[in-house]
Each structure stands twice: as structure tokens, then as C-alpha cells.
Amino acid sequence: MKTYKIAVLPGDGTGPEVVDEGLKVLNAAAVKHGFKLDTETFDFGGDRFLRTGEVLPESAAEDLTKFDAIYLGAIGHPDVKPGILEKGILLRLRFELDQYINLRPVKLYPGVETPLAGKSPEDIDYVVVRENTGGLYTGIGGLSMKGTPNEVAVQSMVYNRYQVERCLRYAFETVRKRHTTDAPWKGLYDKDIEDGKIGQLTLCGKTNVLTYVFDLWERAFHEVAQDYPDIKTDYCHVDATCMWMVKNPEWFDVIVTCNMFGDIITDLGAMTQGGMGIAAGGNINPEGVSMFEPIGGSAPKYTGKGVINPLAAICSGSMMLSELGETEAADDIEQAVASVTGTKLKSMAAGRMGYSTSEVGDLVASQIA
Ligand code: IPM
Ligand code: MN
């Protein structure tokens, strides 16, 4: 039987609770589709750090390369200064494993309430391809004359052509995949397609102010686009992107953007799809090991209460299966989630679902079986 080795990083706060439900659903899908998940759990997170003083073992990234995929709950602990765990675990793994894409679908599931008046699941269904290892996140910069009135702080948005180009190519491929295969996050987008175009890629930038970095992005975008004559290209400044994500989300198919803008716009996107409880993502190295995580945080105030929504973790599990090539199983999970949101859950918000965390996992798992 086909077996996938999965590293499980439950992490902090509600991470372990949602990961348990994700694994419950993943195993149900595995049984049905005839494969096995061989999991090994790692205790990286705030508790381990407070106990041992070590954020991440030196060998962590290398050890993780022996797995087929990584399934992560959440990182962030109320007793640890903000930044230590995020930088020391999450960002470090993204960088060391060269997970240069952060794939974040923005999808309104049936029955889920969106704050966007008059918008339905057909309108809110696009994917953000966030560059995941460069830009402002590289940590290049520094402080000088700290603590004096003359203090200077610099943090640079750093991109090289190679990083930009590989991200753009991935984004163009994502458009193709979305419209020509059964990826679980395949698009409903089939409106306004011009002569022979199958879908659309929007570059989200800030060419009017960041005239160096986005000059590079924009030139690379148009050059790479030559290889994808079947894809319509579009450009939006990041501020306008936010506006359209609220006003006309149906205009988007796939959005590609830099690390920082991608971080910001996907939180906005998550809210339009019903909140952090349902927003999934994948840190992808197309040539290596990818790491899948719900995009919400560790939600310390809900920890251990059994009220957190596990659907984001479940949907990231589906993305993981899709990346592993188990697209039918991935699609099954997606459909089970859609059926549960459409017919059962009262709300996506923690404590207001009408079911406990594990009951929601049971509902999805039983749909699959
Ligand atoms: C995310 C998070 C992280 C990021 C933080 C926790 C470092 O906000 O995954 O979007 O900024 O990438
Ligand atoms: Mn974020």
C-alpha cells in the first residue's frame, strides 16, 4: 500500500486540537482511497522552548526533509515574547526548507457567512500565491544609534530575479492547474475569459512607489507571461487589490504577490471567506518538502476548550494530499467540508459552531466514509 511519511508539528495553543481533527479526516480519506499515512510527531513550539531554552534543534530542517510532507498546527505562545517562535520555528523552516511559495486559497464555502454583502460562493473563489522566502522577511537591515534621538532603523525589501521568476512561474502554473485539473481548489472562474484564455493571473504590487522592487517583478511578470499565452494577465497595486477583494472578489482568479503584501492580503481574504477558522494554506517547495498549516494562529484563549474550528486545519490537510498527488482524496475532503458547512455548522467562529472541535472532525470524517 502506498504510504506517505508525514511529520506532524501540532505546536502551540489550539494547534494540537485542530491537528487531531485534521489527522482524523486525513486517515478517513486514506482508508477510502487506499493509502496510508505514517506520522511522526515533533514537539516544536512554546512549551518545548520554555522547558529546554531551545527554539528549534539545529538538525530540524534536515530531519524534516526525510518526510513527504509536514502538517503543522500553530506556532505562538502567550508566555514567549512575540517573534521568537514565529521567526525561530515557522519562518526558519520556511526558509531552510526553501518553501518559496505560500499558497492560500480564498474560498467561501456554502453556508458560510461572509461580511461582503451580496457575495456568494461563486464570487469568492480565488488563490493567492504569496512569495514566501524573500522580500521584507529576509531580515536584512539593522539599527544604528539605538536609543538615541538619532536612531535609524532599516529593513529592506530584498528580491533577486531568480526568486521572483520561480514564484511567477509557479503562479502561472497554478492558473493552469486550477482550470485544467481536479485540484481541490480548482476555480469556478470562467467568466469574461477572452479568446482562448483559460484563466487570469493578477500581479499585486506597488509599482508607483516601490519603483525598484516592483519594476523587477513587473518586467519578470511580462517576460514569463510570454510562455503562457493561454493566461490573461492583470496588474493591481496592493491598496487597490484590497479594495477589489472587498468590492469585486469575483474579478480574481489567481493573485501573485510578494511576501509582505501576501501576508496582509490573505488575512483580509480569510475574513471575506468567513474567518481564520476556515482559512487554509500551504508553504510549498515544489521540488522539496512542503508544510501545510491553517493560517490562523494558536488562539491561546480557546486552548483546551474544544471550541476551536478545525476546518482550516482539515482544508490544509486536503491541500497536503493534493500536493502529494492524492487529488481524489483531497477533493473528497473538500466536498465533505462543503457539505458540513452547507448543512450543519451554525457559524465558523470558535464556540459558535453548534458543535465541538472533535464533533466537527467527526462530521467531516463520516461524510468521507
Ligand atoms: C502567517 C503569519 C506569519 C507571517 C507570522 C506568524 C510570522 O502571519 O503565516 O501569515 O507573517 O508569515
Ligand atoms: Mn499572516
XYZ file of C-alpha atoms and ligand atoms in Angstrom:
382
model
C 0.000 0.000 0.000
C 1.225 3.470 -0.837
C 2.486 5.078 2.399
C 3.327 8.729 2.965
C 5.633 9.796 5.762
C 4.139 12.837 7.453
C 5.899 14.950 10.086
C 3.269 16.317 12.448
C 4.032 19.561 14.285
C 0.990 20.244 16.494
C 2.705 23.311 18.010
C 1.096 25.683 20.466
C -2.323 26.669 21.773
C -5.159 25.160 19.807
C -2.714 23.694 17.260
C -2.815 20.167 18.736
C -6.644 20.157 18.847
C -7.073 21.099 15.220
C -4.284 18.807 14.068
C -6.036 15.865 15.775
C -9.180 16.552 13.761
C -7.164 17.043 10.593
C -5.495 13.656 11.073
C -8.852 12.043 11.800
C -10.148 13.288 8.456
C -6.921 12.538 6.575
C -6.983 8.970 7.853
C -10.618 8.562 6.811
C -9.653 9.726 3.323
C -6.622 7.421 3.311
C -8.731 4.362 4.192
C -11.230 5.161 1.475
C -8.632 5.848 -1.204
C -6.250 3.043 -0.328
C -3.132 4.722 1.016
C -1.542 5.115 4.438
C -0.150 7.997 6.444
C 2.814 7.131 8.582
C 3.070 10.019 11.068
C 5.806 11.124 13.431
C 5.128 13.933 15.898
C 7.616 16.688 16.773
C 7.139 18.880 19.849
C 8.442 22.157 18.404
C 6.699 25.123 19.983
C 6.452 27.366 23.015
C 6.271 24.676 25.689
C 9.376 22.981 24.424
C 11.188 26.313 24.253
C 10.197 27.235 27.830
C 11.295 23.793 29.019
C 14.587 23.484 27.161
C 15.565 27.000 26.084
C 15.957 25.749 22.528
C 13.637 27.124 19.855
C 14.417 24.565 17.167
C 17.062 21.835 17.163
C 19.904 22.541 14.727
C 19.049 19.436 12.716
C 15.285 20.096 12.498
C 15.094 21.226 8.887
C 17.347 18.419 7.733
C 15.396 15.827 9.708
C 12.192 17.090 8.148
C 13.499 16.636 4.621
C 13.140 12.875 5.189
C 9.360 13.243 5.171
C 6.943 13.527 2.285
C 5.159 16.467 3.898
C 4.804 18.417 7.130
C 1.489 19.039 8.847
C 1.569 21.995 11.236
C -0.966 23.218 13.802
C 0.037 26.647 15.096
C 3.060 28.468 16.455
C 2.799 31.203 19.131
C 2.771 31.063 22.938
C 1.467 33.740 25.335
C 4.484 33.318 27.666
C 7.074 33.752 24.921
C 7.986 37.176 23.578
C 6.339 37.703 20.155
C 8.720 36.978 17.315
C 10.911 34.334 18.921
C 8.851 31.310 17.977
C 7.469 32.798 14.768
C 10.944 33.622 13.488
C 12.715 30.710 15.137
C 10.348 27.974 14.021
C 7.877 28.985 11.336
C 9.994 31.382 9.293
C 13.153 29.356 9.819
C 11.513 26.211 8.464
C 10.030 28.091 5.523
C 13.483 29.467 4.687
C 15.617 26.406 5.397
C 13.267 24.091 3.532
C 13.088 26.683 0.744
C 9.303 26.672 0.783
C 9.247 29.576 -1.592
C 5.513 29.583 -2.199
C 2.752 30.238 0.271
C -0.415 29.050 -1.383
C -3.543 30.469 0.189
C -6.929 29.795 -1.358
C -9.635 32.338 -0.579
C -12.801 30.365 -0.914
C -16.251 30.913 0.511
C -17.773 27.543 1.322
C -21.536 27.003 1.060
C -23.492 28.152 4.084
C -20.627 30.239 5.434
C -21.407 33.833 6.273
C -19.219 36.439 4.592
C -19.075 40.085 5.674
C -19.236 41.012 1.977
C -22.862 41.881 1.365
C -24.472 40.119 -1.559
C -21.492 37.864 -2.314
C -21.858 34.105 -2.625
C -19.504 31.129 -3.084
C -19.330 31.776 -6.845
C -17.968 35.243 -6.169
C -15.319 34.412 -3.587
C -13.089 31.739 -5.024
C -9.508 32.613 -5.873
C -5.994 31.706 -4.837
C -3.206 33.903 -3.541
C 0.328 32.836 -4.434
C 2.468 34.591 -1.862
C 6.230 34.606 -2.369
C 7.442 33.022 0.855
C 11.199 33.343 1.326
C 12.170 36.839 0.245
C 11.259 40.482 0.497
C 10.934 42.173 3.858
C 11.082 38.768 5.529
C 14.764 38.232 4.763
C 15.634 40.271 7.866
C 18.224 42.342 6.045
C 18.679 45.666 7.768
C 19.619 46.935 11.162
C 19.536 49.578 13.832
C 22.042 52.271 14.486
C 22.367 54.746 17.356
C 19.750 52.724 19.182
C 18.036 54.565 21.998
C 19.215 57.995 20.881
C 17.121 60.655 19.157
C 19.140 59.919 16.027
C 18.248 56.266 15.962
C 17.940 54.770 12.484
C 16.118 51.571 11.557
C 16.301 49.934 8.151
C 14.610 46.764 6.945
C 14.984 46.074 3.273
C 12.664 44.559 0.721
C 15.124 42.254 -0.982
C 14.398 40.283 -4.135
C 16.533 38.728 -6.766
C 15.358 37.884 -10.236
C 15.607 34.143 -9.613
C 13.258 34.270 -6.612
C 10.764 36.433 -8.409
C 10.781 34.367 -11.553
C 10.295 30.997 -9.868
C 7.378 32.420 -7.906
C 5.787 33.886 -11.033
C 6.182 30.611 -12.926
C 4.546 28.749 -10.076
C 1.673 31.240 -10.158
C 1.136 30.839 -13.897
C 1.211 27.068 -13.463
C -1.333 27.435 -10.660
C -3.731 29.146 -13.044
C -3.341 26.283 -15.495
C -3.743 23.645 -12.824
C -6.820 25.362 -11.460
C -8.572 25.272 -14.787
C -7.338 22.065 -16.340
C -7.175 19.556 -13.495
C -9.171 18.471 -10.497
C -7.181 20.353 -7.896
C -9.441 20.748 -4.873
C -9.071 24.488 -5.122
C -9.892 24.464 -8.827
C -11.568 27.588 -9.967
C -15.154 28.373 -10.623
C -13.739 31.318 -12.522
C -14.965 31.029 -16.062
C -16.374 34.447 -16.608
C -15.100 37.019 -19.045
C -12.493 34.702 -20.464
C -11.172 36.276 -23.608
C -10.264 34.483 -26.805
C -8.796 31.198 -25.773
C -7.697 32.261 -22.303
C -8.309 29.713 -19.576
C -7.849 31.931 -16.549
C -6.213 35.004 -15.153
C -3.144 35.924 -13.137
C -3.096 39.247 -11.325
C 0.212 40.681 -10.163
C -0.336 42.596 -6.925
C 2.427 45.139 -6.354
C 3.176 48.790 -5.773
C 4.934 49.945 -8.926
C 4.105 53.573 -8.197
C 6.171 53.697 -5.015
C 8.397 50.627 -4.778
C 9.868 51.563 -8.131
C 12.845 49.205 -7.921
C 11.438 46.028 -6.464
C 8.204 46.070 -8.412
C 9.924 47.192 -11.563
C 11.769 43.878 -11.342
C 8.562 41.990 -10.578
C 6.645 43.654 -13.376
C 9.286 43.087 -16.047
C 9.688 39.469 -14.993
C 5.889 39.076 -14.985
C 5.539 40.210 -18.595
C 8.502 38.128 -19.725
C 7.264 34.946 -18.051
C 3.759 35.649 -19.400
C 5.138 35.068 -22.923
C 5.318 31.372 -22.034
C 1.646 31.378 -21.007
C -0.350 32.809 -23.901
C -3.420 30.959 -22.570
C -3.481 33.082 -19.422
C -4.817 36.602 -19.154
C -2.571 38.920 -17.152
C -3.598 41.806 -14.982
C -1.916 44.165 -12.548
C -3.239 45.834 -9.363
C -1.473 47.939 -6.769
C -1.743 46.338 -3.351
C -4.022 49.037 -1.953
C -6.386 48.662 -4.888
C -6.184 44.882 -4.538
C -7.595 45.257 -1.007
C -10.374 47.394 -2.359
C -11.347 44.909 -5.072
C -11.049 41.945 -2.725
C -13.870 43.560 -0.774
C -15.869 45.117 -3.580
C -15.435 42.698 -6.509
C -13.750 39.493 -5.321
C -15.208 37.702 -8.359
C -12.658 39.531 -10.526
C -9.834 37.434 -9.133
C -8.654 34.028 -10.196
C -5.040 33.794 -9.048
C -3.151 36.664 -7.423
C 0.634 36.599 -7.178
C 2.479 38.920 -4.835
C 5.486 39.496 -2.594
C 5.871 38.059 0.875
C 4.692 41.069 2.900
C 1.744 42.007 0.709
C 0.747 38.358 0.579
C 0.778 38.150 4.352
C -1.509 41.154 4.648
C -3.969 40.490 1.855
C -4.505 36.868 2.877
C -5.723 37.936 6.308
C -8.208 40.175 4.545
C -9.084 37.298 2.232
C -9.558 34.974 5.200
C -12.083 37.361 6.731
C -14.058 37.501 3.494
C -14.266 33.707 3.422
C -15.690 33.518 6.926
C -12.670 33.935 9.178
C -9.499 32.247 10.355
C -11.437 29.110 11.286
C -11.709 28.139 7.641
C -8.598 29.640 6.015
C -6.011 27.074 4.926
C -2.572 27.381 3.453
C 0.491 25.543 2.267
C 4.159 26.505 2.403
C 5.335 24.856 -0.748
C 8.657 23.797 -2.112
C 7.615 22.243 -5.414
C 10.937 20.388 -5.563
C 11.152 19.530 -1.859
C 9.156 19.127 1.337
C 6.090 21.281 1.842
C 4.390 22.298 5.072
C 0.659 22.747 5.457
C -0.973 24.894 8.121
C -4.198 26.639 8.988
C -3.377 30.337 8.603
C -4.920 31.414 11.911
C -2.696 31.458 14.977
C -2.561 29.461 18.191
C -5.643 31.193 19.715
C -4.445 30.821 23.353
C -7.737 31.944 24.833
C -9.553 28.967 23.317
C -6.879 26.390 24.115
C -8.164 23.125 25.532
C -11.799 24.183 25.417
C -12.744 22.084 22.408
C -14.422 25.045 20.713
C -11.944 25.995 18.007
C -12.906 25.426 14.380
C -10.774 22.635 12.887
C -11.889 23.209 9.280
C -8.854 25.346 8.368
C -6.578 22.531 9.512
C -8.748 19.986 7.713
C -8.603 22.021 4.498
C -4.813 22.341 4.796
C -4.770 18.568 5.092
C -6.661 18.406 1.831
C -4.081 20.705 0.233
C -1.364 18.396 1.530
C -2.971 15.381 -0.142
C -3.318 17.321 -3.349
C 0.386 18.183 -3.264
C 1.214 14.523 -2.590
C -0.728 13.609 -5.717
C -3.780 12.163 -3.937
C -6.092 14.562 -5.704
C -9.215 12.430 -5.458
C -8.841 12.074 -1.710
C -8.135 15.800 -1.475
C -11.257 16.567 -3.446
C -13.280 14.250 -1.242
C -12.231 16.196 1.833
C -13.130 19.469 0.144
C -16.578 18.167 -0.713
C -17.096 16.799 2.784
C -16.143 20.187 4.239
C -18.518 21.961 1.860
C -21.322 19.629 2.846
C -20.676 20.182 6.560
C -20.531 23.979 6.220
C -23.558 23.919 3.965
C -25.803 21.786 6.131
C -24.526 21.625 9.715
C -22.416 24.395 11.185
C -24.147 27.487 12.565
C -21.046 29.648 12.365
C -17.341 29.391 11.658
C -16.451 31.241 14.865
C -14.914 29.453 17.835
C -17.614 28.471 20.320
C -20.454 29.272 17.956
C -20.294 26.355 15.540
C -23.071 24.434 17.277
C -20.602 21.555 17.639
C -17.344 20.936 19.467
C -13.994 20.792 17.690
C -13.968 16.999 17.648
C -17.618 16.768 16.595
C -16.801 18.882 13.554
C -13.950 16.482 12.770
C -16.382 13.570 13.157
C -18.901 15.200 10.831
C -16.330 15.665 8.082
C -14.796 12.209 8.575
C -18.202 10.492 8.447
C -19.060 12.350 5.219
C -15.955 10.879 3.660
C -16.654 7.339 4.794
C 1.462 33.996 8.520
C 1.897 34.615 9.813
C 3.415 34.670 9.845
C 3.875 35.524 8.682
C 3.987 35.171 11.171
C 3.467 34.387 12.348
C 5.478 35.199 11.169
O 1.330 35.858 9.979
O 1.762 32.808 8.310
O 0.806 34.670 7.729
O 3.972 36.741 8.800
O 4.146 34.943 7.638
Mn -0.041 36.397 8.428
